[in-house]
């Protein structure tokens, strides 16, 4: 399992009965999680929640607040800083479990740079920029791509909040696959690529698509955008049906088959203060043999 133990501003306090109770800085949030099918361990903790997200039978949901919260507040992970806030889709603008992958990528970027070789990273479905900040903070040049203009702006604000150097990131609002296809035609190549696609999406005509139907073609196109000296490829999935072995096979065929190296995949988890771990999707990782 991939897990990160480096958070101080965030922790999962307890889980149970379809919910998770988390500390985001000074504030405690209750959020639904369909994989949590076991009893709670510390009932008294749950009464201290500052806000709770309630799902609607018609889809979506809404927050209820036990007390007023700021519009947004700041979390730190090492030298990185992030704005977080409760959004209408139950999220906060940050996926803390991904810090395990931030550390993994940053370590590889730093090692390559110490050998005097530049690193260009392509971050697709880049959201609010956790991986972008981690790679740029380690010294890489990053191309940050997301189709949502508001998410790219949020990522830029996180970058400025972290005090990272200007000029290391290109901020792109675009469709991930179309952008990669253009980069291939232009001859642009990257030493590191990461994909964090949603389980469901909509095409330009409003058509619904499922990740299971598109993930291999996305990974295969991205593998063509790796340079002649590739460093890593990361594929994340929060889709329940895509087990780690599925991600490993995708990377083995799409990336390892073209560039050699080694593909692996594991479940992402977060430690829980009350005991156990919280499952948080899966990550497939490919690395070049030389690394």
PDB file of C-alpha atoms in Angstrom:
ATOM      1  CA  UNK A   1       0.000   0.000   0.000  1.00  0.00           C
ATOM      2  CA  UNK A   2       1.070   3.574  -0.701  1.00  0.00           C
ATOM      3  CA  UNK A   3       0.609   5.779   2.344  1.00  0.00           C
ATOM      4  CA  UNK A   4       1.867   9.149   3.530  1.00  0.00           C
ATOM      5  CA  UNK A   5       2.704   9.808   7.176  1.00  0.00           C
ATOM      6  CA  UNK A   6       3.976  13.368   6.662  1.00  0.00           C
ATOM      7  CA  UNK A   7       0.840  15.409   7.352  1.00  0.00           C
ATOM      8  CA  UNK A   8       0.572  17.572  10.448  1.00  0.00           C
ATOM      9  CA  UNK A   9      -2.241  19.909   9.291  1.00  0.00           C
ATOM     10  CA  UNK A  10      -4.504  17.041   8.224  1.00  0.00           C
ATOM     11  CA  UNK A  11      -5.571  13.708   9.711  1.00  0.00           C
ATOM     12  CA  UNK A  12      -8.390  11.195   9.538  1.00  0.00           C
ATOM     13  CA  UNK A  13      -9.751  10.984  13.078  1.00  0.00           C
ATOM     14  CA  UNK A  14     -12.309   8.175  12.699  1.00  0.00           C
ATOM     15  CA  UNK A  15     -14.332   6.308  10.094  1.00  0.00           C
ATOM     16  CA  UNK A  16     -17.534   4.307  10.203  1.00  0.00           C
ATOM     17  CA  UNK A  17     -21.130   3.886   9.048  1.00  0.00           C
ATOM     18  CA  UNK A  18     -20.493   5.355   5.613  1.00  0.00           C
ATOM     19  CA  UNK A  19     -18.640   8.463   6.798  1.00  0.00           C
ATOM     20  CA  UNK A  20     -15.177   9.782   7.579  1.00  0.00           C
ATOM     21  CA  UNK A  21     -14.283  12.417  10.171  1.00  0.00           C
ATOM     22  CA  UNK A  22     -11.236  14.486   9.228  1.00  0.00           C
ATOM     23  CA  UNK A  23      -9.277  17.358  10.722  1.00  0.00           C
ATOM     24  CA  UNK A  24      -8.445  20.020   8.154  1.00  0.00           C
ATOM     25  CA  UNK A  25      -6.229  22.381  10.110  1.00  0.00           C
ATOM     26  CA  UNK A  26      -8.395  23.694  12.975  1.00  0.00           C
ATOM     27  CA  UNK A  27     -11.679  22.410  11.551  1.00  0.00           C
ATOM     28  CA  UNK A  28     -13.368  18.998  11.686  1.00  0.00           C
ATOM     29  CA  UNK A  29     -15.375  17.886   8.651  1.00  0.00           C
ATOM     30  CA  UNK A  30     -17.713  14.892   8.258  1.00  0.00           C
ATOM     31  CA  UNK A  31     -17.984  13.547   4.742  1.00  0.00           C
ATOM     32  CA  UNK A  32     -19.638  10.464   3.221  1.00  0.00           C
ATOM     33  CA  UNK A  33     -17.528   7.569   1.977  1.00  0.00           C
ATOM     34  CA  UNK A  34     -19.338   4.532   0.524  1.00  0.00           C
ATOM     35  CA  UNK A  35     -16.434   2.175   1.235  1.00  0.00           C
ATOM     36  CA  UNK A  36     -16.644   2.752   4.998  1.00  0.00           C
ATOM     37  CA  UNK A  37     -18.937  -0.139   5.953  1.00  0.00           C
ATOM     38  CA  UNK A  38     -17.685  -0.767   9.511  1.00  0.00           C
ATOM     39  CA  UNK A  39     -18.741   0.770  12.884  1.00  0.00           C
ATOM     40  CA  UNK A  40     -17.283   3.973  14.287  1.00  0.00           C
ATOM     41  CA  UNK A  41     -14.615   3.640  16.954  1.00  0.00           C
ATOM     42  CA  UNK A  42     -14.950   6.939  18.880  1.00  0.00           C
ATOM     43  CA  UNK A  43     -18.515   8.295  18.933  1.00  0.00           C
ATOM     44  CA  UNK A  44     -17.600  11.329  21.063  1.00  0.00           C
ATOM     45  CA  UNK A  45     -15.314  12.687  18.347  1.00  0.00           C
ATOM     46  CA  UNK A  46     -18.139  12.971  15.825  1.00  0.00           C
ATOM     47  CA  UNK A  47     -20.076  15.429  17.971  1.00  0.00           C
ATOM     48  CA  UNK A  48     -17.224  17.933  17.572  1.00  0.00           C
ATOM     49  CA  UNK A  49     -17.604  18.236  13.770  1.00  0.00           C
ATOM     50  CA  UNK A  50     -17.732  21.812  12.482  1.00  0.00           C
ATOM     51  CA  UNK A  51     -19.473  20.832   9.238  1.00  0.00           C
ATOM     52  CA  UNK A  52     -21.143  17.790   7.707  1.00  0.00           C
ATOM     53  CA  UNK A  53     -21.865  16.964   4.057  1.00  0.00           C
ATOM     54  CA  UNK A  54     -25.262  15.320   3.468  1.00  0.00           C
ATOM     55  CA  UNK A  55     -25.973  13.422   0.285  1.00  0.00           C
ATOM     56  CA  UNK A  56     -29.288  14.007  -1.471  1.00  0.00           C
ATOM     57  CA  UNK A  57     -31.479  11.150  -2.684  1.00  0.00           C
ATOM     58  CA  UNK A  58     -31.764  13.050  -5.969  1.00  0.00           C
ATOM     59  CA  UNK A  59     -27.962  13.242  -6.354  1.00  0.00           C
ATOM     60  CA  UNK A  60     -25.393  15.718  -5.110  1.00  0.00           C
ATOM     61  CA  UNK A  61     -25.794  17.086  -1.619  1.00  0.00           C
ATOM     62  CA  UNK A  62     -25.121  20.045   0.661  1.00  0.00           C
ATOM     63  CA  UNK A  63     -23.142  21.072   3.730  1.00  0.00           C
ATOM     64  CA  UNK A  64     -24.604  21.853   7.125  1.00  0.00           C
ATOM     65  CA  UNK A  65     -22.521  23.891   9.558  1.00  0.00           C
ATOM     66  CA  UNK A  66     -22.417  23.622  13.343  1.00  0.00           C
ATOM     67  CA  UNK A  67     -20.525  26.929  13.423  1.00  0.00           C
ATOM     68  CA  UNK A  68     -19.333  29.510  10.940  1.00  0.00           C
ATOM     69  CA  UNK A  69     -16.210  28.614   8.955  1.00  0.00           C
ATOM     70  CA  UNK A  70     -13.990  30.970   6.975  1.00  0.00           C
ATOM     71  CA  UNK A  71     -14.571  31.081   3.232  1.00  0.00           C
ATOM     72  CA  UNK A  72     -11.235  29.279   2.859  1.00  0.00           C
ATOM     73  CA  UNK A  73      -8.202  28.511   4.976  1.00  0.00           C
ATOM     74  CA  UNK A  74      -4.648  27.260   4.520  1.00  0.00           C
ATOM     75  CA  UNK A  75      -3.032  23.846   5.015  1.00  0.00           C
ATOM     76  CA  UNK A  76       0.701  23.167   4.899  1.00  0.00           C
ATOM     77  CA  UNK A  77       2.522  20.059   3.718  1.00  0.00           C
ATOM     78  CA  UNK A  78       6.224  20.612   4.230  1.00  0.00           C
ATOM     79  CA  UNK A  79       7.054  23.789   2.317  1.00  0.00           C
ATOM     80  CA  UNK A  80       3.878  23.614   0.225  1.00  0.00           C
ATOM     81  CA  UNK A  81       0.765  25.637   1.048  1.00  0.00           C
ATOM     82  CA  UNK A  82      -2.797  25.028  -0.083  1.00  0.00           C
ATOM     83  CA  UNK A  83      -6.106  26.853   0.141  1.00  0.00           C
ATOM     84  CA  UNK A  84      -8.986  24.555   1.127  1.00  0.00           C
ATOM     85  CA  UNK A  85     -12.738  25.098   1.489  1.00  0.00           C
ATOM     86  CA  UNK A  86     -15.888  22.945   1.521  1.00  0.00           C
ATOM     87  CA  UNK A  87     -17.244  22.770  -2.044  1.00  0.00           C
ATOM     88  CA  UNK A  88     -20.659  21.772  -3.337  1.00  0.00           C
ATOM     89  CA  UNK A  89     -19.331  18.372  -4.435  1.00  0.00           C
ATOM     90  CA  UNK A  90     -18.232  17.384  -0.873  1.00  0.00           C
ATOM     91  CA  UNK A  91     -14.562  17.957  -1.735  1.00  0.00           C
ATOM     92  CA  UNK A  92     -12.248  20.573  -0.242  1.00  0.00           C
ATOM     93  CA  UNK A  93      -9.875  21.231  -3.159  1.00  0.00           C
ATOM     94  CA  UNK A  94      -7.224  18.811  -1.922  1.00  0.00           C
ATOM     95  CA  UNK A  95      -6.739  15.036  -1.828  1.00  0.00           C
ATOM     96  CA  UNK A  96      -4.314  14.478   1.091  1.00  0.00           C
ATOM     97  CA  UNK A  97      -3.653  10.830   0.208  1.00  0.00           C
ATOM     98  CA  UNK A  98      -1.870  12.040  -2.934  1.00  0.00           C
ATOM     99  CA  UNK A  99       0.990  13.355  -0.791  1.00  0.00           C
ATOM    100  CA  UNK A 100       2.431   9.822  -1.007  1.00  0.00           C
ATOM    101  CA  UNK A 101       2.748  10.345  -4.767  1.00  0.00           C
ATOM    102  CA  UNK A 102       4.000  13.923  -4.400  1.00  0.00           C
ATOM    103  CA  UNK A 103       6.908  12.640  -2.316  1.00  0.00           C
ATOM    104  CA  UNK A 104       7.586   9.815  -4.769  1.00  0.00           C
ATOM    105  CA  UNK A 105       7.734  12.153  -7.762  1.00  0.00           C
ATOM    106  CA  UNK A 106       9.694  14.878  -5.973  1.00  0.00           C
ATOM    107  CA  UNK A 107      12.354  12.388  -4.901  1.00  0.00           C
ATOM    108  CA  UNK A 108      12.838  11.213  -8.492  1.00  0.00           C
ATOM    109  CA  UNK A 109      12.906  14.727  -9.871  1.00  0.00           C
ATOM    110  CA  UNK A 110      15.545  15.724  -7.331  1.00  0.00           C
ATOM    111  CA  UNK A 111      17.692  12.687  -8.086  1.00  0.00           C
ATOM    112  CA  UNK A 112      17.634  13.387 -11.845  1.00  0.00           C
ATOM    113  CA  UNK A 113      18.463  17.064 -11.318  1.00  0.00           C
ATOM    114  CA  UNK A 114      21.408  16.186  -9.089  1.00  0.00           C
ATOM    115  CA  UNK A 115      22.845  14.417 -12.124  1.00  0.00           C
ATOM    116  CA  UNK A 116      22.569  17.655 -14.097  1.00  0.00           C
ATOM    117  CA  UNK A 117      19.691  16.531 -16.303  1.00  0.00           C
ATOM    118  CA  UNK A 118      16.544  18.695 -16.644  1.00  0.00           C
ATOM    119  CA  UNK A 119      13.088  17.325 -15.895  1.00  0.00           C
ATOM    120  CA  UNK A 120       9.900  18.334 -17.687  1.00  0.00           C
ATOM    121  CA  UNK A 121       6.647  17.102 -16.136  1.00  0.00           C
ATOM    122  CA  UNK A 122       3.170  16.992 -17.678  1.00  0.00           C
ATOM    123  CA  UNK A 123       0.350  17.053 -15.111  1.00  0.00           C
ATOM    124  CA  UNK A 124      -3.013  16.142 -16.677  1.00  0.00           C
ATOM    125  CA  UNK A 125      -6.388  16.597 -14.946  1.00  0.00           C
ATOM    126  CA  UNK A 126      -4.221  18.665 -12.629  1.00  0.00           C
ATOM    127  CA  UNK A 127      -7.021  20.038 -10.410  1.00  0.00           C
ATOM    128  CA  UNK A 128      -5.736  22.500  -7.774  1.00  0.00           C
ATOM    129  CA  UNK A 129      -2.112  21.624  -8.356  1.00  0.00           C
ATOM    130  CA  UNK A 130      -0.842  19.435  -5.514  1.00  0.00           C
ATOM    131  CA  UNK A 131       1.424  17.433  -7.826  1.00  0.00           C
ATOM    132  CA  UNK A 132       2.354  20.552  -9.797  1.00  0.00           C
ATOM    133  CA  UNK A 133       3.592  22.253  -6.630  1.00  0.00           C
ATOM    134  CA  UNK A 134       5.480  19.158  -5.490  1.00  0.00           C
ATOM    135  CA  UNK A 135       7.299  18.677  -8.804  1.00  0.00           C
ATOM    136  CA  UNK A 136       8.010  22.376  -9.346  1.00  0.00           C
ATOM    137  CA  UNK A 137       9.183  22.661  -5.753  1.00  0.00           C
ATOM    138  CA  UNK A 138      11.651  19.844  -6.445  1.00  0.00           C
ATOM    139  CA  UNK A 139      12.985  21.784  -9.441  1.00  0.00           C
ATOM    140  CA  UNK A 140      11.060  20.424 -12.426  1.00  0.00           C
ATOM    141  CA  UNK A 141       9.482  22.457 -15.225  1.00  0.00           C
ATOM    142  CA  UNK A 142       5.775  21.595 -15.165  1.00  0.00           C
ATOM    143  CA  UNK A 143       2.961  21.853 -17.676  1.00  0.00           C
ATOM    144  CA  UNK A 144      -0.289  21.991 -15.671  1.00  0.00           C
ATOM    145  CA  UNK A 145      -3.407  21.058 -17.686  1.00  0.00           C
ATOM    146  CA  UNK A 146      -7.037  21.067 -16.564  1.00  0.00           C
ATOM    147  CA  UNK A 147     -10.252  21.681 -18.486  1.00  0.00           C
ATOM    148  CA  UNK A 148     -11.767  23.769 -15.650  1.00  0.00           C
ATOM    149  CA  UNK A 149     -10.600  27.377 -15.653  1.00  0.00           C
ATOM    150  CA  UNK A 150     -11.557  27.804 -11.993  1.00  0.00           C
ATOM    151  CA  UNK A 151      -9.389  24.869 -10.922  1.00  0.00           C
ATOM    152  CA  UNK A 152      -6.387  26.233 -12.813  1.00  0.00           C
ATOM    153  CA  UNK A 153      -6.860  29.579 -11.073  1.00  0.00           C
ATOM    154  CA  UNK A 154      -7.053  27.817  -7.693  1.00  0.00           C
ATOM    155  CA  UNK A 155      -3.808  25.991  -8.528  1.00  0.00           C
ATOM    156  CA  UNK A 156      -2.114  29.279  -9.434  1.00  0.00           C
ATOM    157  CA  UNK A 157      -3.171  30.728  -6.095  1.00  0.00           C
ATOM    158  CA  UNK A 158      -1.737  27.694  -4.284  1.00  0.00           C
ATOM    159  CA  UNK A 159       1.496  28.128  -6.203  1.00  0.00           C
ATOM    160  CA  UNK A 160       1.771  31.791  -5.221  1.00  0.00           C
ATOM    161  CA  UNK A 161       0.844  30.959  -1.627  1.00  0.00           C
ATOM    162  CA  UNK A 162       3.728  28.469  -1.506  1.00  0.00           C
ATOM    163  CA  UNK A 163       6.211  31.092  -2.688  1.00  0.00           C
ATOM    164  CA  UNK A 164       7.564  28.901  -5.488  1.00  0.00           C
ATOM    165  CA  UNK A 165       9.757  30.395  -8.254  1.00  0.00           C
ATOM    166  CA  UNK A 166       8.117  32.122 -11.201  1.00  0.00           C
ATOM    167  CA  UNK A 167       8.517  30.588 -14.634  1.00  0.00           C
ATOM    168  CA  UNK A 168       8.544  26.907 -13.698  1.00  0.00           C
ATOM    169  CA  UNK A 169       4.902  26.208 -14.629  1.00  0.00           C
ATOM    170  CA  UNK A 170       2.850  26.591 -17.796  1.00  0.00           C
ATOM    171  CA  UNK A 171      -0.839  26.923 -16.880  1.00  0.00           C
ATOM    172  CA  UNK A 172      -3.123  25.423 -19.548  1.00  0.00           C
ATOM    173  CA  UNK A 173      -6.932  25.278 -19.693  1.00  0.00           C
ATOM    174  CA  UNK A 174      -7.683  22.506 -22.194  1.00  0.00           C
ATOM    175  CA  UNK A 175      -8.978  19.000 -22.764  1.00  0.00           C
ATOM    176  CA  UNK A 176      -6.275  16.557 -21.641  1.00  0.00           C
ATOM    177  CA  UNK A 177      -6.341  14.177 -24.615  1.00  0.00           C
ATOM    178  CA  UNK A 178      -6.526  16.934 -27.217  1.00  0.00           C
ATOM    179  CA  UNK A 179      -3.615  18.734 -25.581  1.00  0.00           C
ATOM    180  CA  UNK A 180      -1.473  15.586 -25.507  1.00  0.00           C
ATOM    181  CA  UNK A 181      -2.224  14.876 -29.168  1.00  0.00           C
ATOM    182  CA  UNK A 182      -1.115  18.386 -30.103  1.00  0.00           C
ATOM    183  CA  UNK A 183       2.054  18.046 -28.017  1.00  0.00           C
ATOM    184  CA  UNK A 184       2.919  14.833 -29.854  1.00  0.00           C
ATOM    185  CA  UNK A 185       2.460  16.547 -33.228  1.00  0.00           C
ATOM    186  CA  UNK A 186       4.592  19.487 -32.038  1.00  0.00           C
ATOM    187  CA  UNK A 187       7.350  17.166 -30.858  1.00  0.00           C
ATOM    188  CA  UNK A 188       7.053  18.269 -27.229  1.00  0.00           C
ATOM    189  CA  UNK A 189       8.204  15.563 -24.855  1.00  0.00           C
ATOM    190  CA  UNK A 190       8.296  15.071 -21.069  1.00  0.00           C
ATOM    191  CA  UNK A 191      10.426  13.085 -18.630  1.00  0.00           C
ATOM    192  CA  UNK A 192       7.512  12.670 -16.215  1.00  0.00           C
ATOM    193  CA  UNK A 193       3.774  12.365 -16.859  1.00  0.00           C
ATOM    194  CA  UNK A 194       0.926  11.983 -14.401  1.00  0.00           C
ATOM    195  CA  UNK A 195      -2.774  11.468 -15.028  1.00  0.00           C
ATOM    196  CA  UNK A 196      -5.512  11.894 -12.428  1.00  0.00           C
ATOM    197  CA  UNK A 197      -8.666  11.478 -14.534  1.00  0.00           C
ATOM    198  CA  UNK A 198     -12.184  11.560 -13.065  1.00  0.00           C
ATOM    199  CA  UNK A 199     -14.368   8.464 -13.037  1.00  0.00           C
ATOM    200  CA  UNK A 200     -16.886  10.192 -15.283  1.00  0.00           C
ATOM    201  CA  UNK A 201     -16.635  13.091 -17.667  1.00  0.00           C
ATOM    202  CA  UNK A 202     -18.442  14.898 -20.455  1.00  0.00           C
ATOM    203  CA  UNK A 203     -17.228  15.461 -23.965  1.00  0.00           C
ATOM    204  CA  UNK A 204     -17.493  18.763 -25.874  1.00  0.00           C
ATOM    205  CA  UNK A 205     -20.990  17.838 -27.067  1.00  0.00           C
ATOM    206  CA  UNK A 206     -22.187  16.975 -23.573  1.00  0.00           C
ATOM    207  CA  UNK A 207     -21.857  13.227 -24.097  1.00  0.00           C
ATOM    208  CA  UNK A 208     -21.095  11.186 -20.971  1.00  0.00           C
ATOM    209  CA  UNK A 209     -17.989   8.997 -20.969  1.00  0.00           C
ATOM    210  CA  UNK A 210     -16.643   6.518 -18.442  1.00  0.00           C
ATOM    211  CA  UNK A 211     -13.013   6.279 -17.424  1.00  0.00           C
ATOM    212  CA  UNK A 212     -13.013   2.513 -17.987  1.00  0.00           C
ATOM    213  CA  UNK A 213     -13.745   3.143 -21.670  1.00  0.00           C
ATOM    214  CA  UNK A 214     -11.096   5.832 -22.162  1.00  0.00           C
ATOM    215  CA  UNK A 215      -8.242   5.210 -19.745  1.00  0.00           C
ATOM    216  CA  UNK A 216      -6.130   2.976 -21.986  1.00  0.00           C
ATOM    217  CA  UNK A 217      -6.291   5.331 -24.970  1.00  0.00           C
ATOM    218  CA  UNK A 218      -5.323   8.208 -22.654  1.00  0.00           C
ATOM    219  CA  UNK A 219      -2.386   6.286 -21.195  1.00  0.00           C
ATOM    220  CA  UNK A 220      -1.266   5.103 -24.631  1.00  0.00           C
ATOM    221  CA  UNK A 221      -1.286   8.650 -26.028  1.00  0.00           C
ATOM    222  CA  UNK A 222       0.620   9.947 -23.011  1.00  0.00           C
ATOM    223  CA  UNK A 223       3.247   7.230 -23.365  1.00  0.00           C
ATOM    224  CA  UNK A 224       4.013   8.631 -26.811  1.00  0.00           C
ATOM    225  CA  UNK A 225       4.722  12.011 -25.204  1.00  0.00           C
ATOM    226  CA  UNK A 226       7.487  10.656 -22.959  1.00  0.00           C
ATOM    227  CA  UNK A 227      11.010  11.711 -23.892  1.00  0.00           C
ATOM    228  CA  UNK A 228      13.903   9.455 -24.886  1.00  0.00           C
ATOM    229  CA  UNK A 229      15.084   9.606 -21.258  1.00  0.00           C
ATOM    230  CA  UNK A 230      11.807   9.120 -19.376  1.00  0.00           C
ATOM    231  CA  UNK A 231      11.673   9.228 -15.612  1.00  0.00           C
ATOM    232  CA  UNK A 232       8.208   8.290 -14.366  1.00  0.00           C
ATOM    233  CA  UNK A 233       4.558   7.826 -15.281  1.00  0.00           C
ATOM    234  CA  UNK A 234       1.825   7.987 -12.650  1.00  0.00           C
ATOM    235  CA  UNK A 235      -1.799   6.938 -13.174  1.00  0.00           C
ATOM    236  CA  UNK A 236      -4.362   7.544 -10.418  1.00  0.00           C
ATOM    237  CA  UNK A 237      -7.851   6.079 -10.184  1.00  0.00           C
ATOM    238  CA  UNK A 238     -10.727   6.651  -7.787  1.00  0.00           C
ATOM    239  CA  UNK A 239     -12.992   4.358  -9.808  1.00  0.00           C
ATOM    240  CA  UNK A 240     -13.951   1.424  -7.585  1.00  0.00           C
ATOM    241  CA  UNK A 241     -13.820  -1.156 -10.384  1.00  0.00           C
ATOM    242  CA  UNK A 242     -10.257  -0.294 -11.420  1.00  0.00           C
ATOM    243  CA  UNK A 243      -8.176  -2.336  -9.003  1.00  0.00           C
ATOM    244  CA  UNK A 244      -4.396  -1.837  -8.695  1.00  0.00           C
ATOM    245  CA  UNK A 245      -3.739  -4.844 -10.948  1.00  0.00           C
ATOM    246  CA  UNK A 246      -5.773  -3.148 -13.685  1.00  0.00           C
ATOM    247  CA  UNK A 247      -3.603  -0.022 -13.490  1.00  0.00           C
ATOM    248  CA  UNK A 248      -0.429  -2.104 -13.473  1.00  0.00           C
ATOM    249  CA  UNK A 249      -1.518  -3.945 -16.623  1.00  0.00           C
ATOM    250  CA  UNK A 250      -2.412  -0.683 -18.364  1.00  0.00           C
ATOM    251  CA  UNK A 251       1.022   0.746 -17.612  1.00  0.00           C
ATOM    252  CA  UNK A 252       2.760  -2.485 -18.528  1.00  0.00           C
ATOM    253  CA  UNK A 253       1.174  -2.479 -21.980  1.00  0.00           C
ATOM    254  CA  UNK A 254       1.031   1.255 -22.754  1.00  0.00           C
ATOM    255  CA  UNK A 255       4.269   2.461 -21.151  1.00  0.00           C
ATOM    256  CA  UNK A 256       6.540  -0.464 -20.299  1.00  0.00           C
ATOM    257  CA  UNK A 257       5.883  -2.009 -23.698  1.00  0.00           C
ATOM    258  CA  UNK A 258       7.210   1.142 -25.364  1.00  0.00           C
ATOM    259  CA  UNK A 259       9.902   2.352 -22.933  1.00  0.00           C
ATOM    260  CA  UNK A 260      10.935  -0.670 -20.874  1.00  0.00           C
ATOM    261  CA  UNK A 261      11.302  -0.005 -17.165  1.00  0.00           C
ATOM    262  CA  UNK A 262       9.010  -1.350 -14.456  1.00  0.00           C
ATOM    263  CA  UNK A 263       5.317  -0.928 -13.675  1.00  0.00           C
ATOM    264  CA  UNK A 264       3.656  -1.483 -10.304  1.00  0.00           C
ATOM    265  CA  UNK A 265       0.417  -0.462  -8.597  1.00  0.00           C
ATOM    266  CA  UNK A 266      -0.921  -0.364  -5.060  1.00  0.00           C
ATOM    267  CA  UNK A 267      -3.901   0.880  -3.102  1.00  0.00           C
ATOM    268  CA  UNK A 268      -3.643   4.409  -1.677  1.00  0.00           C
ATOM    269  CA  UNK A 269      -4.560   4.644   2.017  1.00  0.00           C
ATOM    270  CA  UNK A 270      -4.578   7.167   4.845  1.00  0.00           C
ATOM    271  CA  UNK A 271      -3.900   6.229   8.478  1.00  0.00           C
ATOM    272  CA  UNK A 272      -6.836   6.683  10.877  1.00  0.00           C
ATOM    273  CA  UNK A 273      -6.190   7.942  14.400  1.00  0.00           C
ATOM    274  CA  UNK A 274      -8.899   5.716  15.878  1.00  0.00           C
ATOM    275  CA  UNK A 275      -7.344   2.686  14.198  1.00  0.00           C
ATOM    276  CA  UNK A 276      -6.937   1.092  10.788  1.00  0.00           C
ATOM    277  CA  UNK A 277      -6.628   2.758   7.411  1.00  0.00           C
ATOM    278  CA  UNK A 278      -8.966   4.519   4.989  1.00  0.00           C
ATOM    279  CA  UNK A 279      -8.916   3.272   1.354  1.00  0.00           C
ATOM    280  CA  UNK A 280      -8.476   6.172  -1.085  1.00  0.00           C
ATOM    281  CA  UNK A 281      -8.287   4.713  -4.575  1.00  0.00           C
ATOM    282  CA  UNK A 282      -5.249   3.273  -6.324  1.00  0.00           C
ATOM    283  CA  UNK A 283      -2.097   4.462  -8.068  1.00  0.00           C
ATOM    284  CA  UNK A 284      -0.094   2.847 -10.835  1.00  0.00           C
ATOM    285  CA  UNK A 285       3.561   3.840 -11.034  1.00  0.00           C
ATOM    286  CA  UNK A 286       6.012   3.281 -13.872  1.00  0.00           C
ATOM    287  CA  UNK A 287       9.704   4.055 -13.556  1.00  0.00           C
ATOM    288  CA  UNK A 288      12.635   3.712 -15.927  1.00  0.00           C
ATOM    289  CA  UNK A 289      15.005   0.902 -14.989  1.00  0.00           C
ATOM    290  CA  UNK A 290      17.910   3.322 -14.565  1.00  0.00           C
ATOM    291  CA  UNK A 291      16.010   5.130 -11.812  1.00  0.00           C
TER     292      UNK A 291
END
